[in-house]
XYZ file of C-alpha atoms in Angstrom:
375
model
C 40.164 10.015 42.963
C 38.120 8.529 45.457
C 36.541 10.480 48.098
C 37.568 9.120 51.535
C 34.053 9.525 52.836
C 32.637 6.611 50.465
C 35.050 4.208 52.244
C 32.619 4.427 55.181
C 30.105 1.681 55.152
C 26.981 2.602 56.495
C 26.483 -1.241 56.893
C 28.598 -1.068 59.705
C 27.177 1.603 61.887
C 23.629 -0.395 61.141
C 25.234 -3.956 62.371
C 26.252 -1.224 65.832
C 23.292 -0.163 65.788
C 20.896 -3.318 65.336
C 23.695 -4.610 68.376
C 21.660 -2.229 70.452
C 25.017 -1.062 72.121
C 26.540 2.605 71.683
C 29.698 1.415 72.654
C 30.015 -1.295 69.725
C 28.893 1.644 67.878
C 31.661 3.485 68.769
C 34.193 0.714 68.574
C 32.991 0.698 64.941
C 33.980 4.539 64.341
C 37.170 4.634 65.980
C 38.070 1.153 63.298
C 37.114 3.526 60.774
C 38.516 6.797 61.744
C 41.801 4.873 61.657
C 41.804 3.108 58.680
C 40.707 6.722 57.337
C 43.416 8.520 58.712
C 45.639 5.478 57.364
C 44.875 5.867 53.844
C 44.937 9.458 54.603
C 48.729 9.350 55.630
C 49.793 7.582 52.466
C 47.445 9.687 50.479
C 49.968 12.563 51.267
C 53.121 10.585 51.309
C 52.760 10.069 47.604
C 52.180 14.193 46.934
C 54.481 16.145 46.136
C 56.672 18.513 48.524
C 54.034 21.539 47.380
C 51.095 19.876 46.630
C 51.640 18.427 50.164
C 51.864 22.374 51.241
C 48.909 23.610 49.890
C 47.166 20.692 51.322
C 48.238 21.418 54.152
C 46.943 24.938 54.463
C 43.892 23.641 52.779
C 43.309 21.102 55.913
C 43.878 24.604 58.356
C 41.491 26.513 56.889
C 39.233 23.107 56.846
C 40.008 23.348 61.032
C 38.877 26.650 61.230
C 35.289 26.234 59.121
C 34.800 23.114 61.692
C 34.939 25.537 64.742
C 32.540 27.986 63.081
C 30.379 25.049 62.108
C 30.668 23.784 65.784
C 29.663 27.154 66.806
C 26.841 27.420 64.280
C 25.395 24.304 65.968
C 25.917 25.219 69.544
C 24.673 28.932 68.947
C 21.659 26.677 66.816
C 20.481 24.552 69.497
C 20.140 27.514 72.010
C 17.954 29.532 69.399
C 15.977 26.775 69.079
C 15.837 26.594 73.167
C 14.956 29.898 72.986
C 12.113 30.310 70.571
C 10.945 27.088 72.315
C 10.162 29.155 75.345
C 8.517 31.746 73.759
C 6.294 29.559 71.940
C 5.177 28.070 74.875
C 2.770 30.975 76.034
C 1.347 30.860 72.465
C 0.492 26.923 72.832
C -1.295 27.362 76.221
C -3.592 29.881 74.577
C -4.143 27.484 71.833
C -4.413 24.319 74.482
C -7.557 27.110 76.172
C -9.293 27.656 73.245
C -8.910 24.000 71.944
C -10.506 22.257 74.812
C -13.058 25.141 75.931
C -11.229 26.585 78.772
C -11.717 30.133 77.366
C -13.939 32.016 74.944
C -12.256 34.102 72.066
C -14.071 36.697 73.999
C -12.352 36.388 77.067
C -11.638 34.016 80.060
C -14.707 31.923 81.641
C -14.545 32.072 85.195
C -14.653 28.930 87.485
C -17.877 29.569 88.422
C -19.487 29.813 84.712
C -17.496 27.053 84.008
C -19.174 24.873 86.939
C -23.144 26.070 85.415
C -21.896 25.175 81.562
C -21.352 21.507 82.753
C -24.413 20.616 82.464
C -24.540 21.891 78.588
C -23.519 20.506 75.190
C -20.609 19.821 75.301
C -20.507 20.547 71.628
C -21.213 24.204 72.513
C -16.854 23.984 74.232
C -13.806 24.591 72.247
C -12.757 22.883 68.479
C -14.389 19.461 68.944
C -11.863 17.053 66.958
C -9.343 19.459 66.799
C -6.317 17.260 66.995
C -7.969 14.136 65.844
C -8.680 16.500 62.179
C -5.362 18.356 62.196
C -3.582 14.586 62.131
C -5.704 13.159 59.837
C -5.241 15.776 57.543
C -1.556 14.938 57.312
C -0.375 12.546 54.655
C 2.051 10.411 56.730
C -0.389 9.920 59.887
C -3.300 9.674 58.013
C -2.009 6.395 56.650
C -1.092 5.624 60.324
C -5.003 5.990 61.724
C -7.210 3.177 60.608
C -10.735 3.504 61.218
C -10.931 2.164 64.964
C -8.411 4.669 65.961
C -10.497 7.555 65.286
C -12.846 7.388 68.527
C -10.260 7.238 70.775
C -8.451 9.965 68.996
C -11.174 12.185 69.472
C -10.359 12.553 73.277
C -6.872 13.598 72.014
C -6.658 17.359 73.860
C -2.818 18.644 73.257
C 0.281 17.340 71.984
C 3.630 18.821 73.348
C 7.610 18.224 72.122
C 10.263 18.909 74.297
C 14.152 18.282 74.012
C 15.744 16.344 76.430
C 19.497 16.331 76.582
C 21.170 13.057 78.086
C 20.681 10.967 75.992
C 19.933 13.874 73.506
C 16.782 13.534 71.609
C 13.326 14.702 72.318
C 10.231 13.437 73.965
C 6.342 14.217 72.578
C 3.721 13.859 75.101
C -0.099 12.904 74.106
C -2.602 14.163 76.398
C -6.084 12.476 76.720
C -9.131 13.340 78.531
C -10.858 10.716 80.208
C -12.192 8.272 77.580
C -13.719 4.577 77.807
C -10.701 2.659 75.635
C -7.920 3.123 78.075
C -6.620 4.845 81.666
C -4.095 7.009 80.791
C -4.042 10.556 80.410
C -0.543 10.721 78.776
C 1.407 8.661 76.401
C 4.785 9.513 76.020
C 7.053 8.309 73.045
C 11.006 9.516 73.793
C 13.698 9.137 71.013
C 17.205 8.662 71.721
C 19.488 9.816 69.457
C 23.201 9.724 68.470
C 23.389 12.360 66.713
C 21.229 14.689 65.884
C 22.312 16.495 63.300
C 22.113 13.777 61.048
C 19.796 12.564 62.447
C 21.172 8.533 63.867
C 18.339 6.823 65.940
C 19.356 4.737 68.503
C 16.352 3.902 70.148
C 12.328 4.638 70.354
C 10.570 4.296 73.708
C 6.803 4.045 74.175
C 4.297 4.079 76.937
C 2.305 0.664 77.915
C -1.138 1.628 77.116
C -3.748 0.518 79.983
C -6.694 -0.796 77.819
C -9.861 -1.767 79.285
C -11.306 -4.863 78.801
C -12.270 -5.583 74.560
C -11.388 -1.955 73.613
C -7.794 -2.591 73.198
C -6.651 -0.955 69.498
C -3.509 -2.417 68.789
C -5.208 -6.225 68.481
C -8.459 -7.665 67.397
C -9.921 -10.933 68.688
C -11.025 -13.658 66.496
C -13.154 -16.239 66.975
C -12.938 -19.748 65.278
C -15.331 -22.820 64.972
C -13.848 -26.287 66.289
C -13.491 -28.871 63.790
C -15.712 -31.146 63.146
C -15.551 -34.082 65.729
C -14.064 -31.950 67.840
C -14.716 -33.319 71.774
C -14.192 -29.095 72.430
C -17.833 -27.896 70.945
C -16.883 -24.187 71.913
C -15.226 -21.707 69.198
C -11.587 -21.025 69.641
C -10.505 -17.349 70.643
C -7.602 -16.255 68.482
C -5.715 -12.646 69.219
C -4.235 -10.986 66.350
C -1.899 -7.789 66.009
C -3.477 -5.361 63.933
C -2.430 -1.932 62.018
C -3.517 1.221 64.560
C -2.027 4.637 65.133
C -1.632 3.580 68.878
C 1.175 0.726 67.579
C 2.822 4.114 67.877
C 3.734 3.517 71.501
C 5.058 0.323 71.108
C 7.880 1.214 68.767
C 10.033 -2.046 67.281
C 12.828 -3.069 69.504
C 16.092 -3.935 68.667
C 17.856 -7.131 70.004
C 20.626 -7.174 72.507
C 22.896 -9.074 70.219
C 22.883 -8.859 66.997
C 23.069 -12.706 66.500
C 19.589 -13.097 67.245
C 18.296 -11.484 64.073
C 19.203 -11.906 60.401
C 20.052 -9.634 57.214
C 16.960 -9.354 56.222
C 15.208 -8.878 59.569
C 18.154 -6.372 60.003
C 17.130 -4.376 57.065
C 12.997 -4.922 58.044
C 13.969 -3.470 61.222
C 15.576 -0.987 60.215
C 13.191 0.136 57.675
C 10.688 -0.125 60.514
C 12.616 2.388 62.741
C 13.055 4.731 59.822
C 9.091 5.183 59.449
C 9.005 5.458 63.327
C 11.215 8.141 63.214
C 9.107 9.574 60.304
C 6.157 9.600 61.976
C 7.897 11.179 65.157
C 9.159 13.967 63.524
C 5.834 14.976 61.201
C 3.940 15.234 64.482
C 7.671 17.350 66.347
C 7.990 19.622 63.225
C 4.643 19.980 61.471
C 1.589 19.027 63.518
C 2.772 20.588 66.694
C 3.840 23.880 65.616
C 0.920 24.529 62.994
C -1.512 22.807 63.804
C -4.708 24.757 62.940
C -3.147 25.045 59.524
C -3.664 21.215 59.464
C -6.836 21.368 61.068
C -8.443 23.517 58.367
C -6.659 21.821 55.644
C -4.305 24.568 54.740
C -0.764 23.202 55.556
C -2.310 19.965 53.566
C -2.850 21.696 50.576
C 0.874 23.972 50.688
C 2.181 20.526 51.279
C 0.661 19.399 48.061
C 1.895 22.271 45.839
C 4.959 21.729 47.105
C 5.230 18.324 45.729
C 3.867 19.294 42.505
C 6.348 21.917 42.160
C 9.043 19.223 43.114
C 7.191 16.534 40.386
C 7.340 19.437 38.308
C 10.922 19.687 38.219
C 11.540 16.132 37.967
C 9.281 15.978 35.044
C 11.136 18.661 33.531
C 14.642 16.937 33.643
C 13.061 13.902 32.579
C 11.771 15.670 29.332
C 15.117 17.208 28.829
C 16.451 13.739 29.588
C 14.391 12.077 26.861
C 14.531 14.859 24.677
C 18.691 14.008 24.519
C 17.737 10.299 23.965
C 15.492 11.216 21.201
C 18.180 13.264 19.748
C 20.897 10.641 19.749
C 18.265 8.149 18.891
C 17.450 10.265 16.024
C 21.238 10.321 14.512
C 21.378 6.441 15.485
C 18.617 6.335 12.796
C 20.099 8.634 10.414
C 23.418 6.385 10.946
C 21.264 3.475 10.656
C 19.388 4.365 7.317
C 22.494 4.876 5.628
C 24.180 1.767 6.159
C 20.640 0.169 5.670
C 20.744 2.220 2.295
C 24.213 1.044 1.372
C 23.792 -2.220 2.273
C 20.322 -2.261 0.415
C 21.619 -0.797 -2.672
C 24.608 -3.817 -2.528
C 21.602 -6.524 -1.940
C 19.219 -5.313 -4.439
C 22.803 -5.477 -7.086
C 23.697 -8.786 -5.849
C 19.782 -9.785 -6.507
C 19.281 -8.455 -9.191
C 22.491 -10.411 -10.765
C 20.729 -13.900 -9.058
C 17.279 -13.045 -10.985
C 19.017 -12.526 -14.054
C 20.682 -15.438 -13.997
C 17.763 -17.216 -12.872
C 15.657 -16.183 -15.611
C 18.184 -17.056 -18.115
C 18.243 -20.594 -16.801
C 14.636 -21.037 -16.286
C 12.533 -23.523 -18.489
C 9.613 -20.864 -18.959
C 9.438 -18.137 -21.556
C 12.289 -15.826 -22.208
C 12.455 -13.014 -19.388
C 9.707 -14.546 -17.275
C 10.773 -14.510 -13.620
C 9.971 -17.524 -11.452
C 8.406 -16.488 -7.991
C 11.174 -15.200 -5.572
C 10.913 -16.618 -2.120
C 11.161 -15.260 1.163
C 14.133 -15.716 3.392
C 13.376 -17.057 6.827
């Protein structure tokens, strides 16, 4: 029997969602909530009196897991609110000894502070210290092409926090002054519809304010004028290019879902997927261990962790094959003996041809004439 689940078409709540409107979105569930509970009516119709019964008491007890689940998630999200707070403390004296505000040795007063300004900067905080602990991480790292990297160095804290209509959460990037662009903070803000699952609705970025030529996101390029040309100077061409900062300018999706195709659909939503990806590596990992990434550590746990999952996989795959060498093994035994049985008739029925052959043949008595070999 069918499991009423698989008759929901994820297909549909992407064509809501690529509409760009929650409420299409929820035109589509309520469609499929009643053709569920439809098929769910005739399902029991066709029980039995008891069966019906049991099912019955099956569907209460069902009810009453649902309200402890709902309860598990409530009680959940205010944990999490919870810890959240007490972390905070914990980040500050990271975001202090990151960027130099204190020494491990205790807090520099404003007035020390005012004679080190002069001094190497080098001599402050963990220079890089964000910049590394990204880098380090699989995901980003393939984010962060090469022209990224100076202006992540002026990266001084990152911070998460959950915001609750629309629910989602928000990370905030906060710069120090730096010569490719005049923010201090770049925000990117998920919306989500539900975030257990978790459903995306929508990404929102922050405009970056470049300064002139040290914009990230695009490169300039310059072309000669054909020859002939009346126009003798070279042709300025911009160009998109790949950059961690394309971050904050997360792919849109259209207002009506007419404008855009299957298979921009599915590009899309592919594209919103790694978004999301991205998002929550820096939410979950980089944020709340992020000296572990900085040294290299959280990398490398990472690492055994997927060699302990390859591990496994490589294990069912040998059991797997060892199965198919089994059955191909008996094929073969099954194989040989009909090959033997039918051999044993072919060689008979040769042997019976040569023999008559040879007694027809013009040459010497029992000579054999060459056989030949069947195409």
């Amino acid at each position: 029997m069918s499991n009423p689940k698989d008759n929901f078409n994820v297909a549909d709540l992407s064509a809501a969602l690529n509409a760009g409107d929650r409420a299409d979105l929820v035109n589509v569930l309520k469609n499929k909530l009643q053709d569920l509970t439809g098929k769910h009516t005739n399902l029991l119709e066709n029980l039995s009196p008891n069966v019906r019964k049991r099912v019955e008491v099956l569907r209460e007890i069902q009810s009453q897991h649902d309200e402890l689940e709902a309860k598990f998630f409530e009680e959940r999200a205010a944990l999490e609110a919870k810890y959240q707070k007490l972390y905070q403390p914990l980040y500050t004296k990271r975001f202090d000894i990151v960027n130099g505000v204190v020494e491990v040795d205790g807090a520099v007063t404003e007035a020390a502070a005012d004679q080190e300004e002069d001094k190497d900067a080098e001599g402050k905080g963990v220079p890089d210290f964000w910049f590394t602990a990204m880098k380090n991480n699989e995901v980003l790292a393939e984010e962060i092409s090469e022209r990224d990297e100076g202006a992540l160095k002026f990266l001084k804290d990152i911070k998460w926090t959950r915001i609750e209509n629309p629910k989602g959460f928000k990370l905030e990037f906060f710069f120090d002054t730096n010569p490719y662009f005049k923010n201090t903070v770049l925000t990117k803000t998920y919306h989500m519809i539900d975030e257990d699952e978790p459903i995306l609705e929508k990404a929102i970025g922050t405009e970056i304010e470049w300064y002139p030529g040290k914009c990230l996101t695009q490169k300039i390029l310059k072309k000669k004028p054909k020859k002939g040309s009346k126009n003798a100077k070279p042709i300025m061409k911009t160009e998109q290019c790949e950059s961690f900062f394309n971050f904050f300018s997360p792919p849109q999706v259209p207002e009506d879902e007419e404008d855009i195709d299957e298979d921009a659909a599915e590009e899309l939503q592919g594209l919103m997927e790694q978004d999301y990806d991205i998002g929550s590596t820096i939410r979950d990992k980089i944020i709340p261990h992020a000296v572990s990434w900085f040294t290299g550590e959280a990398a490398e746990d990472d690492f055994a962790d997927l060699e302990d999952e390859d591990d496994e996989d490589d294990d069912e795959v040998d059991d797997e094959e060892d199965e198919e060498d089994e059955d191909d093994d008996e094929d073969d035994e099954d194989d040989e003996d009909e090959d033997d049985s039918s051999t044993k008739k072919k060689s008979s029925s040769a042997a019976r041809k040569r023999i008559g052959r040879a007694h027809a043949a013009d040459g010497p008595a029992g000579e054999r004439p060459p056989e030949c070999k069947q195409q």
